[in-house]
PDB file of C-alpha atoms in Angstrom:
ATOM      1  CA  MET A1159      77.308 119.356 108.589  1.00 27.00           C
ATOM      2  CA  PRO A1160      79.751 118.289 105.714  1.00 36.00           C
ATOM      3  CA  ALA A1161      80.226 114.717 104.872  1.00 38.00           C
ATOM      4  CA  ASP A1162      83.225 113.088 105.811  1.00 43.00           C
ATOM      5  CA  ALA A1163      85.189 111.411 102.651  1.00 43.00           C
ATOM      6  CA  ALA A1164      85.503 108.049 104.510  1.00 44.00           C
ATOM      7  CA  GLY A1165      82.601 105.539 103.452  1.00 46.00           C
ATOM      8  CA  THR A1166      81.514 107.355 100.462  1.00 78.00           C
ATOM      9  CA  TRP A1167      84.108 105.576  98.195  1.00 90.00           C
ATOM     10  CA  PRO A1168      83.897 104.484  95.597  1.00 93.00           C
ATOM     11  CA  VAL A1169      81.728 107.133  93.731  1.00 95.00           C
ATOM     12  CA  THR A1170      81.259 107.831  89.792  1.00 97.00           C
ATOM     13  CA  LEU A1171      80.587 111.351  88.809  1.00 97.00           C
ATOM     14  CA  VAL A1172      79.177 112.177  85.157  1.00 97.00           C
ATOM     15  CA  GLU A1173      78.619 115.649  84.003  1.00 95.00           C
ATOM     16  CA  GLY A1174      78.033 115.901  80.149  1.00 93.00           C
ATOM     17  CA  PRO A1175      80.313 113.596  78.173  1.00 94.00           C
ATOM     18  CA  VAL A1176      82.882 113.376  80.887  1.00 97.00           C
ATOM     19  CA  THR A1177      82.655 110.313  83.512  1.00 98.00           C
ATOM     20  CA  LEU A1178      84.857 110.347  86.724  1.00 98.00           C
ATOM     21  CA  ARG A1179      85.123 106.978  88.143  1.00 98.00           C
ATOM     22  CA  PRO A1180      87.573 104.921  90.261  1.00 97.00           C
ATOM     23  CA  LEU A1181      90.392 102.644  88.247  1.00 97.00           C
ATOM     24  CA  ARG A1182      89.553  99.298  88.181  1.00 97.00           C
ATOM     25  CA  ARG A1183      91.456  96.162  87.670  1.00 97.00           C
ATOM     26  CA  ARG A1184      89.813  95.583  84.207  1.00 97.00           C
ATOM     27  CA  ASP A1185      91.530  99.025  83.267  1.00 98.00           C
ATOM     28  CA  ARG A1186      95.049  97.449  83.306  1.00 97.00           C
ATOM     29  CA  ARG A1187      95.578  97.138  79.615  1.00 98.00           C
ATOM     30  CA  ALA A1188      93.861 100.173  78.725  1.00 97.00           C
ATOM     31  CA  TRP A1189      95.545 102.089  81.220  1.00 97.00           C
ATOM     32  CA  LEU A1190      99.025 100.913  80.626  1.00 97.00           C
ATOM     33  CA  ASP A1191      98.725 101.448  76.927  1.00 98.00           C
ATOM     34  CA  LEU A1192      97.791 104.885  77.780  1.00 98.00           C
ATOM     35  CA  ARG A1193     100.365 105.766  79.816  1.00 97.00           C
ATOM     36  CA  ALA A1194     103.022 104.343  77.505  1.00 97.00           C
ATOM     37  CA  ALA A1195     101.293 106.138  74.630  1.00 97.00           C
ATOM     38  CA  ASN A1196     101.767 109.223  76.516  1.00 97.00           C
ATOM     39  CA  ALA A1197     105.172 108.783  78.078  1.00 96.00           C
ATOM     40  CA  ALA A1198     106.982 111.275  76.457  1.00 95.00           C
ATOM     41  CA  TRP A1199     103.957 113.965  76.561  1.00 94.00           C
ATOM     42  CA  LEU A1200     103.790 113.258  80.391  1.00 95.00           C
ATOM     43  CA  ARG A1201     107.390 112.930  81.569  1.00 93.00           C
ATOM     44  CA  PRO A1202     108.284 116.854  82.146  1.00 93.00           C
ATOM     45  CA  TRP A1203     105.209 116.880  84.533  1.00 93.00           C
ATOM     46  CA  ASP A1204     105.047 113.722  86.352  1.00 92.00           C
ATOM     47  CA  ALA A1205     106.333 113.326  89.782  1.00 91.00           C
ATOM     48  CA  THR A1206     109.392 111.316  90.648  1.00 89.00           C
ATOM     49  CA  SER A1207     111.097 109.979  93.412  1.00 88.00           C
ATOM     50  CA  PRO A1208     114.271 111.612  94.741  1.00 90.00           C
ATOM     51  CA  VAL A1209     115.724 108.337  96.093  1.00 87.00           C
ATOM     52  CA  GLY A1210     115.158 106.283  92.640  1.00 76.00           C
ATOM     53  CA  ALA A1211     112.214 104.389  93.771  1.00 76.00           C
ATOM     54  CA  PRO A1212     111.555 101.362  91.411  1.00 82.00           C
ATOM     55  CA  PRO A1213     108.335 101.736  89.203  1.00 82.00           C
ATOM     56  CA  THR A1214     105.244 100.665  90.871  1.00 87.00           C
ATOM     57  CA  SER A1215     103.292  97.604  89.543  1.00 95.00           C
ATOM     58  CA  PHE A1216      99.641  98.713  88.023  1.00 96.00           C
ATOM     59  CA  GLY A1217      98.557  96.165  90.771  1.00 96.00           C
ATOM     60  CA  ALA A1218     100.054  98.051  93.760  1.00 96.00           C
ATOM     61  CA  TYR A1219      99.280 101.442  92.115  1.00 95.00           C
ATOM     62  CA  LEU A1220      95.464 100.392  91.962  1.00 96.00           C
ATOM     63  CA  ARG A1221      95.837  99.085  95.943  1.00 96.00           C
ATOM     64  CA  SER A1222      96.898 102.627  96.844  1.00 96.00           C
ATOM     65  CA  GLN A1223      94.444 104.708  94.812  1.00 95.00           C
ATOM     66  CA  ASP A1224      91.524 102.208  96.475  1.00 96.00           C
ATOM     67  CA  ARG A1225      93.158 102.814  99.958  1.00 96.00           C
ATOM     68  CA  GLN A1226      93.301 106.791  99.530  1.00 95.00           C
ATOM     69  CA  GLY A1227      89.795 106.725  98.470  1.00 95.00           C
ATOM     70  CA  ARG A1228      88.523 104.569 101.131  1.00 94.00           C
ATOM     71  CA  SER A1229      90.012 106.428 103.846  1.00 94.00           C
ATOM     72  CA  GLY A1230      88.993 109.868 102.513  1.00 93.00           C
ATOM     73  CA  GLU A1231      92.588 110.976 101.878  1.00 94.00           C
ATOM     74  CA  GLY A1232      91.749 111.418  98.315  1.00 96.00           C
ATOM     75  CA  LEU A1233      89.654 111.120  95.340  1.00 96.00           C
ATOM     76  CA  PRO A1234      91.764 109.193  92.556  1.00 97.00           C
ATOM     77  CA  PHE A1235      89.686 109.192  89.564  1.00 98.00           C
ATOM     78  CA  VAL A1236      90.217 108.094  85.793  1.00 98.00           C
ATOM     79  CA  VAL A1237      88.529 110.313  83.228  1.00 98.00           C
ATOM     80  CA  GLU A1238      86.335 108.665  80.640  1.00 98.00           C
ATOM     81  CA  VAL A1239      84.790 110.314  77.591  1.00 97.00           C
ATOM     82  CA  ASP A1240      82.506 108.474  75.376  1.00 91.00           C
ATOM     83  CA  GLY A1241      83.345 105.050  77.212  1.00 92.00           C
ATOM     84  CA  ASP A1242      87.016 105.497  76.475  1.00 96.00           C
ATOM     85  CA  LEU A1243      90.151 105.930  79.421  1.00 98.00           C
ATOM     86  CA  VAL A1244      91.570 109.356  78.696  1.00 98.00           C
ATOM     87  CA  GLY A1245      93.354 110.439  81.909  1.00 98.00           C
ATOM     88  CA  GLN A1246      93.136 110.989  85.390  1.00 98.00           C
ATOM     89  CA  VAL A1247      92.111 113.926  87.823  1.00 98.00           C
ATOM     90  CA  SER A1248      92.451 113.308  91.514  1.00 97.00           C
ATOM     91  CA  ILE A1249      91.920 115.590  94.628  1.00 97.00           C
ATOM     92  CA  MET A1250      94.889 114.309  97.036  1.00 96.00           C
ATOM     93  CA  THR A1251      96.271 115.264 100.401  1.00 95.00           C
ATOM     94  CA  ILE A1252      92.540 115.900 101.820  1.00 97.00           C
ATOM     95  CA  VAL A1253      93.261 117.569 105.427  1.00 96.00           C
ATOM     96  CA  ARG A1254      90.477 118.402 107.840  1.00 95.00           C
ATOM     97  CA  GLY A1255      90.735 119.556 111.045  1.00 95.00           C
ATOM     98  CA  ALA A1256      90.881 123.364 110.878  1.00 96.00           C
ATOM     99  CA  LEU A1257      91.900 123.196 107.058  1.00 95.00           C
ATOM    100  CA  TRP A1258      89.378 121.271 105.075  1.00 97.00           C
ATOM    101  CA  SER A1259      91.894 121.225 102.040  1.00 98.00           C
ATOM    102  CA  GLY A1260      92.844 119.055  99.115  1.00 98.00           C
ATOM    103  CA  SER A1261      95.515 119.374  96.351  1.00 98.00           C
ATOM    104  CA  VAL A1262      94.160 118.804  92.719  1.00 98.00           C
ATOM    105  CA  GLY A1263      96.347 116.907  90.057  1.00 97.00           C
ATOM    106  CA  TYR A1264      95.584 115.814  86.435  1.00 97.00           C
ATOM    107  CA  TRP A1265      96.561 114.547  83.411  1.00 97.00           C
ATOM    108  CA  ILE A1266      94.982 114.125  79.849  1.00 97.00           C
ATOM    109  CA  SER A1267      96.070 111.951  76.829  1.00 98.00           C
ATOM    110  CA  ARG A1268      97.595 114.152  74.031  1.00 96.00           C
ATOM    111  CA  HIS A1269      95.390 112.738  71.686  1.00 96.00           C
ATOM    112  CA  VAL A1270      92.493 114.849  73.476  1.00 96.00           C
ATOM    113  CA  ALA A1271      94.093 117.671  74.673  1.00 96.00           C
ATOM    114  CA  GLY A1272      93.080 120.777  73.513  1.00 94.00           C
ATOM    115  CA  ARG A1273      89.257 119.843  73.651  1.00 96.00           C
ATOM    116  CA  GLY A1274      88.276 121.108  76.923  1.00 96.00           C
ATOM    117  CA  ILE A1275      87.985 117.954  79.036  1.00 97.00           C
ATOM    118  CA  THR A1276      90.500 118.669  81.400  1.00 97.00           C
ATOM    119  CA  PRO A1277      89.180 121.446  82.670  1.00 97.00           C
ATOM    120  CA  TRP A1278      85.664 120.033  82.539  1.00 98.00           C
ATOM    121  CA  ALA A1279      87.046 117.135  84.561  1.00 98.00           C
ATOM    122  CA  VAL A1280      88.718 119.183  87.238  1.00 98.00           C
ATOM    123  CA  ALA A1281      85.321 121.214  87.782  1.00 98.00           C
ATOM    124  CA  THR A1282      83.628 118.338  88.185  1.00 98.00           C
ATOM    125  CA  ALA A1283      85.773 116.627  90.826  1.00 98.00           C
ATOM    126  CA  CYS A1284      86.173 119.957  92.577  1.00 98.00           C
ATOM    127  CA  ASP A1285      82.430 120.760  92.549  1.00 98.00           C
ATOM    128  CA  TYR A1286      81.897 117.315  94.056  1.00 97.00           C
ATOM    129  CA  ALA A1287      84.617 118.271  96.992  1.00 97.00           C
ATOM    130  CA  TRP A1288      83.412 121.444  97.711  1.00 97.00           C
ATOM    131  CA  GLY A1289      79.591 119.855  97.832  1.00 95.00           C
ATOM    132  CA  ALA A1290      79.404 116.215  98.967  1.00 94.00           C
ATOM    133  CA  LEU A1291      82.538 116.426 101.025  1.00 94.00           C
ATOM    134  CA  GLY A1292      82.510 119.779 102.173  1.00 95.00           C
ATOM    135  CA  LEU A1293      85.958 120.671 101.725  1.00 97.00           C
ATOM    136  CA  HIS A1294      86.592 124.725 101.849  1.00 98.00           C
ATOM    137  CA  ARG A1295      89.936 125.264 100.086  1.00 98.00           C
ATOM    138  CA  LEU A1296      91.577 123.245  96.877  1.00 98.00           C
ATOM    139  CA  GLU A1297      94.938 124.087  95.542  1.00 98.00           C
ATOM    140  CA  VAL A1298      96.769 123.086  92.318  1.00 98.00           C
ATOM    141  CA  ASN A1299     100.403 123.426  91.896  1.00 97.00           C
ATOM    142  CA  VAL A1300     101.861 124.157  88.310  1.00 97.00           C
ATOM    143  CA  ARG A1301     105.367 124.117  86.731  1.00 97.00           C
ATOM    144  CA  PRO A1302     106.076 127.386  85.260  1.00 97.00           C
ATOM    145  CA  GLU A1303     106.654 125.672  81.972  1.00 96.00           C
ATOM    146  CA  ASN A1304     103.643 123.632  81.628  1.00 96.00           C
ATOM    147  CA  GLY A1305     101.583 126.196  79.243  1.00 95.00           C
ATOM    148  CA  PRO A1306      98.535 123.784  78.913  1.00 95.00           C
ATOM    149  CA  SER A1307      98.245 123.147  82.767  1.00 96.00           C
ATOM    150  CA  LEU A1308      98.246 127.025  83.151  1.00 97.00           C
ATOM    151  CA  ARG A1309      95.733 127.230  80.638  1.00 96.00           C
ATOM    152  CA  VAL A1310      93.509 125.153  82.722  1.00 97.00           C
ATOM    153  CA  VAL A1311      93.496 126.849  86.125  1.00 97.00           C
ATOM    154  CA  ALA A1312      92.994 130.230  83.984  1.00 97.00           C
ATOM    155  CA  LYS A1313      89.803 128.868  82.294  1.00 96.00           C
ATOM    156  CA  LEU A1314      88.378 127.899  85.948  1.00 97.00           C
ATOM    157  CA  GLY A1315      89.438 131.113  87.685  1.00 97.00           C
ATOM    158  CA  PHE A1316      91.874 129.763  90.342  1.00 98.00           C
ATOM    159  CA  ARG A1317      93.669 132.722  91.819  1.00 97.00           C
ATOM    160  CA  GLU A1318      97.251 132.659  91.902  1.00 98.00           C
ATOM    161  CA  GLU A1319      98.957 132.701  95.149  1.00 98.00           C
ATOM    162  CA  GLY A1320     102.438 132.738  94.661  1.00 97.00           C
ATOM    163  CA  LEU A1321     105.766 130.559  93.719  1.00 98.00           C
ATOM    164  CA  ARG A1322     106.918 127.579  95.653  1.00 97.00           C
ATOM    165  CA  ARG A1323     110.815 127.237  94.864  1.00 97.00           C
ATOM    166  CA  ARG A1324     112.038 123.522  94.722  1.00 97.00           C
ATOM    167  CA  PHE A1325     108.342 122.503  95.484  1.00 96.00           C
ATOM    168  CA  LEU A1326     108.372 118.976  93.857  1.00 95.00           C
ATOM    169  CA  HIS A1327     110.656 116.502  92.556  1.00 95.00           C
ATOM    170  CA  ILE A1328     109.777 115.849  88.792  1.00 94.00           C
ATOM    171  CA  ASP A1329     111.701 114.789  85.929  1.00 89.00           C
ATOM    172  CA  GLY A1330     114.861 114.036  87.942  1.00 88.00           C
ATOM    173  CA  ASP A1331     115.157 117.392  90.023  1.00 94.00           C
ATOM    174  CA  TRP A1332     113.332 119.604  92.478  1.00 97.00           C
ATOM    175  CA  ARG A1333     111.128 121.867  90.320  1.00 97.00           C
ATOM    176  CA  ASP A1334     109.539 125.464  91.246  1.00 97.00           C
ATOM    177  CA  HIS A1335     105.712 125.726  91.093  1.00 98.00           C
ATOM    178  CA  ARG A1336     103.085 127.981  90.763  1.00 98.00           C
ATOM    179  CA  SER A1337     100.305 127.887  93.272  1.00 98.00           C
ATOM    180  CA  PHE A1338      96.740 128.395  92.672  1.00 98.00           C
ATOM    181  CA  ALA A1339      93.636 128.345  94.691  1.00 98.00           C
ATOM    182  CA  LEU A1340      89.956 128.734  95.104  1.00 98.00           C
ATOM    183  CA  THR A1341      87.626 128.542  98.276  1.00 98.00           C
ATOM    184  CA  ALA A1342      84.010 127.297  98.052  1.00 97.00           C
ATOM    185  CA  GLU A1343      82.941 130.880  98.706  1.00 97.00           C
ATOM    186  CA  GLU A1344      84.495 132.098  95.668  1.00 97.00           C
ATOM    187  CA  VAL A1345      82.527 129.634  93.355  1.00 96.00           C
ATOM    188  CA  PRO A1346      78.949 129.567  95.193  1.00 94.00           C
ATOM    189  CA  GLY A1347      77.605 128.209  91.790  1.00 94.00           C
ATOM    190  CA  GLY A1348      80.392 125.755  91.403  1.00 97.00           C
ATOM    191  CA  LEU A1349      82.791 125.385  88.473  1.00 98.00           C
ATOM    192  CA  VAL A1350      80.984 123.543  86.092  1.00 97.00           C
ATOM    193  CA  ARG A1351      78.078 125.911  86.117  1.00 96.00           C
ATOM    194  CA  ARG A1352      81.132 128.901  85.409  1.00 95.00           C
ATOM    195  CA  LEU A1353      82.497 126.680  82.199  1.00 96.00           C
ATOM    196  CA  ARG A1354      78.845 126.161  80.736  1.00 95.00           C
ATOM    197  CA  ALA A1355      78.245 130.139  81.414  1.00 94.00           C
ATOM    198  CA  ALA A1356      81.344 130.799  79.527  1.00 93.00           C
ATOM    199  CA  GLY A1357      80.562 128.317  76.805  1.00 94.00           C
ATOM    200  CA  GLN A1358      83.723 126.569  77.579  1.00 92.00           C
ATOM    201  CA  VAL A1359      82.113 122.927  77.403  1.00 92.00           C
ATOM    202  CA  PRO A1360      83.943 119.604  76.183  1.00 93.00           C
ATOM    203  CA  ARG A1361      83.872 119.037  72.388  1.00 84.00           C
TER     204      ARG A1361
END
């Protein structure tokens, strides 16, 4: 019987040099500094509000992340490498019923991009969602212009399902996204195993 996400949070996942864990109050300075250092790098890909909502404080953001984890609606992880916070990977909009699905989102600091950390972190989170939580389908939606993110889904073998027109509000407008997905049956050994077999380990 698949496990229900409610009641399993908080959880920490360690796979090789990469650790996924919940955001903590003591991360405030490191998280704010990392976001500030990567503001220009992330601006074209970060979701925005079409009604111009004010910025969310770190405390409010932390509480929102914790609520989603504890309710089973999401798995919001920060990514650590060698003890340093370098990004985030989340499986959100978790739906059960007849679907048992979730949507994967991620970002990584520019100073560690290209080292294989992002696909490894995404693979670790997906394997947990398919295994411990029993989810059936995971999807990733990527702007057509986002070359680094497209390379992540290609490395992981996500199957393209089509174009979602004006799908999310990003950087001030509604943006098209290419949609990719995998079901648990398509990756019986898990994504981390797939990366290891291909020699695509973080460096």
